[in-house]
Amino acid sequence: MSVPPSPATPSTPPTAVASDTAAGHPDDDEGLLASLGYKQELHRGMSGFSNFAVSFSIISILAGCITSYAIAMNAGGPIAISIGWPLVGAFVLCVAMAMAEVCSVYPTAGGLYFWAGRLARRNKRVWAWYVGWFNFLGEVAVTAAIDYGAAVTWMALLSLVFDLQVTAGTTFVAFLVIIVLHGLLNTFGVNLVKLLSNVSAWWHLVGVAVIVGVLVVVPDKHQDLSWTFTHFENRTGWGAPFYAFLLGLLMAQYTYTGFDASAHVAEETKNASIEAPKGIVRSVWVSILAGWVLLVAVTAAIQSYDGALGTDIGLPPAQIFIDAAGRSLGIFLLFICAVAQFFCGMASVTANSRMSYAFSRDNALPGSRWWSQVNPRTGTPTNSIWLCVVCSVVLTTPALVSTTAYLAVTSIAVIGLYIAYVVPVFLRRTNPDFRPGRWNLGRWSAPIGWVSVAWVAFIVVLFMLPPASPITVETFNYAPIAVGVVLVFSTVTWFAGGRKHFMRDVPAGHDTVPATEVFG
């Protein structure tokens, strides 16, 4: 298999050019952070590769592609998988590059909400507040979805190996074990997280190589190239083929999330104004290449389309592995995916906790003084880590009663994150005073930025449309309700206390500059 170039020593993308206009010296991370209004509290020990590895692990092609593969099998089929993946990837790469350009100027753990506050020309704290809540709740929902998806995969694996009976209760217990382990691993310190993130990046790349190698060599029969790239399936119940194809693109869009993590760990990254934006972009283009190779190999190895979709395992790719490579090898390939999903959840807790730490540092969350504390021994926001774990558990609890109820609660995950992603990009495009940083897009900045805004506007609408017909309680799309709840919640809490305290009252122990100075 052709593996993407090693991300250990990547270069700046051809569309990006370095600039000397950044505030602060490249080696003066602490000084740059101070100029943005914050003192260095977290332990700064991550390399550029480790920064990339956190985002790449959260995107996790061995998690998202595997757990959401059935979406595209039902909506569009092979063409939505093989063609849809790079198509969506190209637009997501635009979003990533537009975000990276802003990250280079403002490399803080707060990331998106801080960018929005700096770039808005009026009502700066209001913009920051809404973006912050979409980002925070989106990340909690993503963490819940990732770890519950990992639990589903591990239970499928255990049922195959030990004939274990899988129920909603046993899956939820597996979820609890996984997310508590992620909390513990993050508590031990950034050095362990850095090590495991590095291992995760290589596990994903080598794992893809192994899976593709097995699926190419072992099966006696493969689908031909024409079928793999152009065959169409529509099992959505809707009569419009193009609409079904668009719904199938959600498989890729679901997977391409979490790359904002490189911004959230910027305060722990050396030479952050360069390495954090590189981490954002690198995690996306490596995922595009490696994920495409993986998906083409899995699709070409399908032995029985109906058999894979109707599998008792509950995970079509797992059935494809077994049908194509035999039971033993198929279980081994599923094990590779299960371990990758464990790494994915660990990285998600890392990013989620850094964002909530920063949000609390600016006095946004109830109990901010507690959640913004940094453990002096490990240099990590321990309390914030466990806040994210508990919030994710609460959000996943409906899965004990109904998968539909769980999906309704977590439907804010992707749409909430992408709303938070694109708002700073839009504000940057409408702010003529923005000065590019050391990593910037040069003359490509405007077209890439506006393409990003247009794409996110399109997928936000797409995420709110009904995915199947007829529309029932089970097939209803709850995303609009989830978005509405976040908007109402953010508005009520803003008037209830946010407008008085957010970015004004600083929790004890934080030496920060008042918002009037930071935001201008």
Coordinates of C-alpha atoms in Angstrom, one line a residue:
M1 CA 0.0 0.0 0.0
S2 CA 1.1 3.6 -0.6
V3 CA 1.3 5.2 2.8
P4 CA 1.1 9.0 3.1
P5 CA 4.5 10.7 3.7
S6 CA 5.5 10.5 7.4
P7 CA 3.9 13.3 9.4
A8 CA 7.0 13.5 11.6
T9 CA 8.7 16.0 9.3
P10 CA 5.9 17.6 7.1
S11 CA 6.4 20.8 5.3
T12 CA 4.1 23.8 5.1
P13 CA 1.3 23.1 2.6
P14 CA 1.9 24.7 -0.8
T15 CA -1.0 27.0 -0.4
A16 CA 0.4 28.4 2.9
V17 CA 3.3 30.8 3.2
A18 CA 5.2 31.8 6.3
S19 CA 5.2 35.3 7.5
D20 CA 7.2 37.4 9.8
T21 CA 4.3 39.4 11.1
A22 CA 3.5 37.4 14.1
A23 CA 3.4 39.0 17.5
G24 CA 6.4 37.7 19.5
H25 CA 9.5 35.8 18.7
P26 CA 9.0 32.2 17.4
D27 CA 10.7 30.8 20.5
D28 CA 8.9 33.1 22.9
D29 CA 5.7 31.2 23.3
E30 CA 5.2 32.5 26.8
G31 CA 5.6 36.1 25.7
L32 CA 3.1 35.6 22.9
L33 CA 0.6 34.1 25.3
A34 CA 1.2 37.0 27.7
S35 CA 0.4 39.5 24.9
L36 CA -2.9 37.7 24.4
G37 CA -3.7 38.2 28.1
Y38 CA -2.8 34.9 29.8
K39 CA 0.1 33.6 31.8
Q40 CA 1.8 30.3 31.1
E41 CA 0.2 27.7 33.5
L42 CA 0.0 24.5 31.5
H43 CA 3.2 22.5 30.9
R44 CA 4.6 23.3 27.5
G45 CA 6.2 20.0 26.4
M46 CA 4.5 19.0 23.1
S47 CA 6.4 18.9 19.8
G48 CA 4.8 19.7 16.5
F49 CA 4.3 16.0 15.8
S50 CA 2.6 15.5 19.1
N51 CA 0.3 18.4 18.4
F52 CA -0.6 16.9 15.0
A53 CA -1.1 13.5 16.7
V54 CA -3.8 14.7 19.0
S55 CA -5.9 16.0 16.2
F56 CA -5.2 13.1 13.9
S57 CA -6.2 10.7 16.7
I58 CA -9.5 12.5 17.2
I59 CA -10.3 12.5 13.5
S60 CA -9.4 8.8 13.7
I61 CA -10.1 7.2 10.3
L62 CA -10.2 3.8 12.0
A63 CA -13.0 5.1 14.2
G64 CA -15.2 7.4 12.1
C65 CA -14.9 5.5 8.9
I66 CA -15.7 2.2 10.6
T67 CA -18.5 3.2 12.9
S68 CA -20.3 5.4 10.4
Y69 CA -19.7 3.3 7.3
A70 CA -23.3 2.1 7.2
I71 CA -24.5 5.6 6.7
A72 CA -22.9 5.7 3.2
M73 CA -23.8 2.1 2.5
N74 CA -27.5 3.0 2.9
A75 CA -27.2 6.5 1.3
G76 CA -25.3 6.5 -2.0
G77 CA -23.4 3.3 -1.6
P78 CA -19.9 2.8 -3.0
I79 CA -19.9 6.1 -4.9
A80 CA -20.7 8.1 -1.7
I81 CA -17.8 6.3 0.0
S82 CA -15.1 6.2 -2.6
I83 CA -15.9 9.6 -4.3
G84 CA -17.6 11.2 -1.3
W85 CA -14.6 10.9 1.0
P86 CA -12.1 13.0 -1.0
L87 CA -14.8 15.4 -2.1
V88 CA -15.7 16.2 1.5
G89 CA -12.1 16.1 2.4
A90 CA -11.2 18.9 0.0
F91 CA -13.8 21.2 1.5
V92 CA -12.8 20.3 5.1
L93 CA -9.2 21.0 4.2
C94 CA -10.2 24.5 3.3
V95 CA -11.9 24.9 6.6
A96 CA -8.8 23.6 8.4
M97 CA -6.5 26.0 6.5
A98 CA -8.7 29.0 7.2
M99 CA -8.8 28.1 10.9
A100 CA -5.1 27.5 11.0
E101 CA -4.4 31.0 9.7
V102 CA -6.3 32.5 12.7
C103 CA -4.7 30.0 15.1
S104 CA -1.2 31.3 14.1
V105 CA -2.1 34.7 15.4
Y106 CA -4.0 33.5 18.6
P107 CA -2.4 30.2 19.8
T108 CA -4.4 29.8 23.0
A109 CA -6.1 26.9 24.7
G110 CA -9.5 28.7 24.3
G111 CA -9.1 28.5 20.5
L112 CA -12.3 29.2 18.6
Y113 CA -14.2 31.4 21.2
F114 CA -11.1 33.5 21.8
W115 CA -10.6 34.0 18.1
A116 CA -14.2 35.1 17.7
G117 CA -13.9 37.6 20.5
R118 CA -10.8 39.1 19.0
L119 CA -12.1 39.2 15.4
A120 CA -15.6 40.5 16.0
R121 CA -15.8 44.2 15.3
R122 CA -18.6 44.8 17.9
N123 CA -20.2 42.8 20.7
K124 CA -16.9 40.9 21.1
R125 CA -17.8 39.1 24.3
V126 CA -21.2 38.0 23.0
W127 CA -19.6 36.4 19.9
A128 CA -17.0 34.7 22.1
W129 CA -19.8 33.4 24.5
Y130 CA -21.9 31.8 21.8
V131 CA -19.0 30.2 20.0
G132 CA -17.6 29.0 23.3
W133 CA -20.8 27.2 24.2
F134 CA -21.2 25.6 20.8
N135 CA -17.5 24.5 21.1
F136 CA -17.8 23.2 24.6
L137 CA -21.0 21.3 24.2
G138 CA -20.0 20.0 20.8
E139 CA -16.8 18.6 22.3
V140 CA -18.6 17.0 25.2
A141 CA -21.0 15.4 22.7
V142 CA -18.1 14.3 20.4
T143 CA -16.3 12.7 23.4
A144 CA -19.5 10.9 24.4
A145 CA -20.0 9.7 20.8
I146 CA -16.4 8.5 20.3
D147 CA -16.3 6.6 23.6
Y148 CA -19.7 5.1 23.1
G149 CA -18.8 4.1 19.6
A150 CA -15.6 2.6 21.0
A151 CA -17.7 0.6 23.5
V152 CA -19.9 -0.7 20.6
T153 CA -16.8 -1.8 18.7
W154 CA -15.1 -3.5 21.7
M155 CA -18.4 -5.3 22.6
A156 CA -18.6 -6.5 19.0
L157 CA -15.1 -7.8 19.3
L158 CA -15.7 -9.5 22.7
S159 CA -18.9 -11.1 21.4
L160 CA -16.9 -12.6 18.5
V161 CA -14.0 -13.8 20.7
F162 CA -15.9 -14.9 23.8
D163 CA -19.5 -15.2 22.6
L164 CA -20.4 -12.4 25.0
Q165 CA -24.0 -11.3 25.0
V166 CA -24.2 -7.7 24.0
T167 CA -27.0 -5.6 25.6
A168 CA -27.5 -1.8 26.2
G169 CA -26.4 -2.4 29.8
T170 CA -23.2 -4.2 29.0
T171 CA -22.3 -1.7 26.3
F172 CA -22.9 1.2 28.7
V173 CA -20.6 -0.5 31.3
A174 CA -17.9 -0.8 28.6
F175 CA -18.4 2.9 27.9
L176 CA -17.9 3.7 31.5
V177 CA -14.7 1.7 31.8
I178 CA -13.3 3.3 28.6
I179 CA -14.0 6.9 29.6
V180 CA -12.8 6.5 33.1
L181 CA -9.5 5.1 31.7
H182 CA -9.3 8.1 29.5
G183 CA -9.8 10.4 32.4
L184 CA -7.0 8.6 34.4
L185 CA -4.6 8.6 31.5
N186 CA -5.1 12.4 31.0
T187 CA -4.7 13.0 34.7
F188 CA -1.2 11.5 34.8
G189 CA 0.2 14.4 32.8
V190 CA 0.9 15.8 29.4
N191 CA 4.0 13.7 28.9
L192 CA 2.0 10.5 29.0
V193 CA -0.6 12.0 26.7
K194 CA 2.1 13.1 24.3
L195 CA 3.6 9.6 24.3
L196 CA 0.3 7.9 23.7
S197 CA -0.7 10.4 21.0
N198 CA 2.5 9.7 19.2
V199 CA 1.8 6.0 19.4
S200 CA -1.7 6.6 18.3
A201 CA -0.7 8.4 15.1
W202 CA 1.6 5.5 14.1
W203 CA -1.0 2.9 15.2
H204 CA -3.5 4.5 12.8
L205 CA -1.1 4.7 9.8
V206 CA 0.4 1.2 10.3
G207 CA -3.0 -0.1 11.1
V208 CA -4.4 1.2 7.8
A209 CA -1.5 -0.4 6.0
V210 CA -2.1 -3.8 7.6
I211 CA -5.9 -3.7 7.0
V212 CA -5.4 -2.7 3.4
G213 CA -2.7 -5.2 2.9
V214 CA -4.9 -8.1 4.2
L215 CA -8.0 -7.0 2.2
V216 CA -5.9 -6.7 -1.0
V217 CA -4.0 -10.0 -0.7
V218 CA -6.3 -12.5 1.2
P219 CA -9.7 -12.4 -0.5
D220 CA -10.3 -14.6 -3.5
K221 CA -12.7 -12.1 -5.0
H222 CA -12.8 -8.3 -5.2
Q223 CA -15.3 -5.9 -6.6
D224 CA -14.1 -4.3 -9.8
L225 CA -13.0 -0.7 -10.0
S226 CA -16.2 0.5 -11.8
W227 CA -18.4 -1.0 -9.0
T228 CA -16.1 0.3 -6.2
F229 CA -16.2 3.9 -7.5
T230 CA -19.5 4.3 -9.3
H231 CA -22.1 1.8 -8.0
F232 CA -25.1 3.6 -6.4
E233 CA -27.4 2.4 -3.6
N234 CA -30.4 4.1 -2.1
R235 CA -31.9 2.5 0.9
T236 CA -33.0 5.8 2.6
G237 CA -36.6 5.6 1.4
W238 CA -36.3 8.9 -0.4
G239 CA -36.9 8.8 -4.2
A240 CA -34.3 11.5 -5.2
P241 CA -30.9 9.8 -5.9
F242 CA -28.9 13.0 -5.6
Y243 CA -30.4 13.7 -2.1
A244 CA -29.4 10.2 -1.1
F245 CA -25.9 10.8 -2.3
L246 CA -25.7 14.0 -0.3
L247 CA -26.9 12.1 2.9
G248 CA -24.1 9.6 2.2
L249 CA -21.5 12.4 2.5
L250 CA -22.3 12.7 6.2
M251 CA -20.2 9.6 6.8
A252 CA -17.1 11.6 5.8
Q253 CA -18.3 14.8 7.5
Y254 CA -18.9 12.9 10.8
T255 CA -15.3 11.6 10.6
Y256 CA -13.6 14.9 9.8
T257 CA -14.1 16.5 13.2
G258 CA -11.9 17.3 16.2
F259 CA -9.0 18.9 14.4
D260 CA -9.5 22.0 16.5
A261 CA -7.7 20.0 19.2
S262 CA -4.3 21.3 17.8
A263 CA -5.5 24.8 18.8
H264 CA -6.7 23.7 22.3
V265 CA -3.3 22.2 23.1
A266 CA -1.4 25.2 21.7
E267 CA -0.4 26.4 25.2
E268 CA 1.4 23.0 25.6
T269 CA 3.1 23.1 22.2
K270 CA 6.5 24.5 21.5
N271 CA 6.7 27.2 18.8
A272 CA 2.9 27.2 18.9
S273 CA 2.3 30.0 16.3
I274 CA 3.7 27.7 13.7
E275 CA 3.2 24.1 15.0
A276 CA -0.4 24.5 16.1
P277 CA -1.7 25.6 12.7
K278 CA 0.4 23.0 11.0
G279 CA -1.1 20.4 13.3
I280 CA -4.6 21.4 12.3
V281 CA -3.9 21.2 8.5
R282 CA -1.6 18.2 8.7
S283 CA -4.2 16.1 10.6
V284 CA -6.8 16.7 7.9
W285 CA -4.7 16.0 4.7
V286 CA -3.1 12.9 6.2
S287 CA -6.6 11.7 7.1
I288 CA -7.8 12.4 3.6
L289 CA -5.1 10.3 2.0
A290 CA -4.9 7.4 4.5
G291 CA -8.7 7.3 4.9
W292 CA -9.3 7.1 1.2
V293 CA -7.0 4.2 0.8
L294 CA -8.7 2.4 3.7
L295 CA -12.2 3.0 2.4
V296 CA -11.5 1.9 -1.2
A297 CA -9.9 -1.3 0.1
V298 CA -12.8 -2.0 2.4
T299 CA -15.4 -1.3 -0.3
A300 CA -13.6 -3.4 -2.9
A301 CA -13.5 -6.3 -0.4
I302 CA -17.3 -6.5 0.1
Q303 CA -18.4 -10.0 -0.5
S304 CA -22.1 -9.6 0.3
Y305 CA -23.6 -6.1 0.4
D306 CA -26.9 -7.2 2.1
G307 CA -25.0 -9.6 4.4
A308 CA -22.7 -6.8 5.6
L309 CA -25.6 -4.3 6.2
G310 CA -27.7 -7.0 8.0
T311 CA -25.0 -8.4 10.2
D312 CA -25.8 -9.5 13.7
I313 CA -22.4 -8.0 14.8
G314 CA -23.9 -4.5 14.4
L315 CA -20.9 -3.2 12.5
P316 CA -20.9 -3.7 8.7
P317 CA -17.1 -3.3 8.3
A318 CA -16.5 -6.0 10.9
Q319 CA -18.6 -8.4 8.8
I320 CA -16.8 -7.3 5.6
F321 CA -13.4 -8.1 7.4
I322 CA -14.7 -11.6 8.3
D323 CA -16.3 -12.4 4.9
A324 CA -13.1 -11.2 3.1
A325 CA -10.3 -12.5 5.3
G326 CA -11.8 -15.3 7.4
R327 CA -12.9 -15.2 11.0
S328 CA -9.5 -15.1 12.7
L329 CA -8.0 -12.4 10.5
G330 CA -11.2 -10.5 10.4
I331 CA -11.3 -10.4 14.2
F332 CA -7.6 -9.2 14.2
L333 CA -8.5 -6.3 11.8
L334 CA -11.4 -5.4 14.1
F335 CA -9.0 -5.4 17.0
I336 CA -6.8 -2.8 15.2
C337 CA -9.8 -0.6 14.8
A338 CA -10.9 -1.0 18.4
V339 CA -7.5 0.0 19.8
A340 CA -7.5 3.0 17.4
Q341 CA -10.9 4.1 18.8
F342 CA -9.5 3.9 22.3
F343 CA -6.7 6.3 21.4
C344 CA -9.3 8.5 19.7
G345 CA -11.4 8.9 22.8
M346 CA -8.3 9.6 24.9
A347 CA -7.3 12.5 22.6
S348 CA -10.8 13.8 22.7
V349 CA -10.8 14.0 26.5
T350 CA -7.5 15.9 26.2
A351 CA -8.8 18.5 23.8
N352 CA -12.2 18.8 25.6
S353 CA -10.5 19.4 29.0
R354 CA -8.2 22.1 27.6
M355 CA -11.1 24.0 26.0
S356 CA -13.2 23.8 29.2
Y357 CA -10.1 24.9 31.3
A358 CA -9.7 27.9 29.1
F359 CA -13.4 28.7 29.1
S360 CA -13.4 28.5 32.8
R361 CA -10.3 30.7 33.0
D362 CA -12.5 33.3 31.4
N363 CA -15.2 32.6 33.9
A364 CA -17.8 31.1 31.6
L365 CA -18.7 27.8 33.3
P366 CA -20.5 27.5 36.6
G367 CA -17.8 26.7 39.2
S368 CA -15.1 28.3 37.0
R369 CA -12.7 28.7 39.9
W370 CA -12.6 24.9 40.3
W371 CA -12.5 23.9 36.7
S372 CA -9.7 26.4 35.8
Q373 CA -7.2 25.1 38.4
V374 CA -4.0 23.5 37.1
N375 CA -2.4 20.6 38.9
P376 CA 1.1 22.0 39.9
R377 CA 2.6 18.5 39.8
T378 CA 1.4 17.4 36.4
G379 CA 0.8 20.8 34.7
T380 CA -2.6 19.6 33.5
P381 CA -6.2 20.9 34.3
T382 CA -7.1 17.8 36.4
N383 CA -10.5 19.1 37.6
S384 CA -11.5 20.1 34.0
I385 CA -10.6 16.6 32.8
W386 CA -13.1 15.0 35.1
L387 CA -15.7 17.6 34.4
C388 CA -15.6 16.6 30.8
V389 CA -15.7 12.9 31.7
V390 CA -18.8 13.4 33.9
C391 CA -20.6 15.6 31.3
S392 CA -20.0 13.0 28.6
V393 CA -21.4 10.2 30.9
V394 CA -24.5 12.3 31.6
L395 CA -24.9 12.9 27.9
T396 CA -24.6 9.2 27.1
T397 CA -27.0 8.0 29.8
P398 CA -30.1 8.0 27.4
A399 CA -28.4 5.1 25.5
L400 CA -29.5 2.9 28.4
V401 CA -33.1 3.5 27.3
S402 CA -33.0 4.1 23.6
T403 CA -30.4 4.5 20.9
T404 CA -32.7 7.0 19.3
A405 CA -32.7 9.1 22.5
Y406 CA -28.9 8.9 22.7
L407 CA -28.5 10.0 19.0
A408 CA -30.9 12.9 19.7
V409 CA -28.8 14.1 22.5
T410 CA -25.4 13.8 20.7
S411 CA -26.7 15.2 17.4
I412 CA -25.2 18.5 18.5
A413 CA -21.7 17.0 18.2
V414 CA -20.7 17.6 14.6
I415 CA -23.0 20.5 13.8
G416 CA -22.1 22.3 17.0
L417 CA -18.4 22.0 16.3
Y418 CA -18.6 23.2 12.7
I419 CA -20.6 26.2 13.7
A420 CA -17.9 27.0 16.2
Y421 CA -15.2 26.3 13.5
V422 CA -16.6 28.7 10.8
V423 CA -17.7 31.7 12.9
P424 CA -14.1 32.9 13.5
V425 CA -13.3 32.3 9.8
F426 CA -16.3 34.4 8.8
L427 CA -15.3 37.1 11.3
R428 CA -11.7 37.1 10.0
R429 CA -13.0 37.6 6.5
T430 CA -15.1 40.6 7.6
N431 CA -12.4 42.2 9.7
P432 CA -10.1 44.4 7.6
D433 CA -7.8 45.0 10.5
F434 CA -6.7 41.3 10.8
R435 CA -2.9 41.0 10.5
P436 CA -1.8 37.5 9.4
G437 CA 0.6 35.5 11.6
R438 CA 3.7 33.5 10.8
W439 CA 1.6 30.7 9.2
N440 CA -0.8 32.2 6.7
L441 CA -2.4 31.6 3.3
G442 CA -1.2 34.7 1.5
R443 CA -3.3 35.5 -1.6
W444 CA -5.2 32.3 -1.2
S445 CA -6.7 33.4 2.1
A446 CA -9.9 35.1 0.8
P447 CA -11.0 32.3 -1.6
I448 CA -10.2 29.5 0.9
G449 CA -12.0 31.4 3.7
W450 CA -15.2 32.1 1.7
V451 CA -15.3 28.5 0.4
S452 CA -15.0 27.3 4.0
V453 CA -17.9 29.5 5.1
A454 CA -20.1 28.4 2.2
W455 CA -19.3 24.7 2.8
V456 CA -20.2 24.8 6.5
A457 CA -23.4 26.7 5.8
F458 CA -24.3 23.9 3.3
I459 CA -23.5 21.0 5.7
V460 CA -25.3 22.6 8.6
V461 CA -28.4 22.6 6.5
L462 CA -27.7 19.1 5.3
F463 CA -27.3 17.9 8.9
M464 CA -30.7 19.2 9.7
L465 CA -32.6 17.4 6.9
P466 CA -34.4 14.1 7.5
P467 CA -32.1 11.1 6.8
A468 CA -34.7 8.5 6.1
S469 CA -38.3 8.1 4.9
P470 CA -40.9 7.6 6.2
I471 CA -40.2 10.0 9.1
T472 CA -40.9 8.4 12.4
V473 CA -39.7 8.8 16.0
E474 CA -36.8 6.5 15.1
T475 CA -35.7 8.2 11.9
F476 CA -36.5 11.9 12.9
N477 CA -33.5 14.2 12.7
Y478 CA -33.1 15.8 16.2
A479 CA -30.2 18.1 15.2
P480 CA -32.4 21.3 14.8
I481 CA -33.8 20.7 18.2
A482 CA -30.3 20.2 19.7
V483 CA -29.0 23.4 18.0
G484 CA -32.1 25.3 19.3
V485 CA -31.5 24.1 22.8
V486 CA -27.9 25.3 22.7
L487 CA -28.9 28.7 21.4
V488 CA -31.6 29.1 24.1
F489 CA -29.3 27.9 26.8
S490 CA -26.5 30.2 25.7
T491 CA -28.9 33.2 25.6
V492 CA -30.5 32.5 29.0
T493 CA -27.1 32.0 30.7
W494 CA -25.7 35.1 29.0
F495 CA -28.4 37.3 30.5
A496 CA -28.4 35.4 33.8
G497 CA -24.8 36.0 34.5
G498 CA -22.5 35.6 31.5
R499 CA -22.6 39.3 30.5
K500 CA -21.5 40.3 34.1
H501 CA -18.7 37.8 34.6
F502 CA -17.5 36.4 31.3
M503 CA -14.0 37.7 30.5
R504 CA -14.3 40.2 33.3
D505 CA -14.2 38.4 36.6
V506 CA -11.0 36.3 36.6
P507 CA -11.0 33.1 38.8
A508 CA -8.5 33.1 41.6
G509 CA -4.9 32.2 40.6
H510 CA -5.1 33.5 37.1
D511 CA -3.1 36.5 36.1
T512 CA -5.0 37.7 33.0
V513 CA -5.5 41.0 31.3
P514 CA -9.0 42.4 31.4
A515 CA -11.2 41.7 28.4
T516 CA -11.3 45.4 27.4
E517 CA -7.5 45.3 26.9
V518 CA -7.4 41.8 25.3
F519 CA -10.3 42.4 22.9
G520 CA -9.7 46.1 22.3

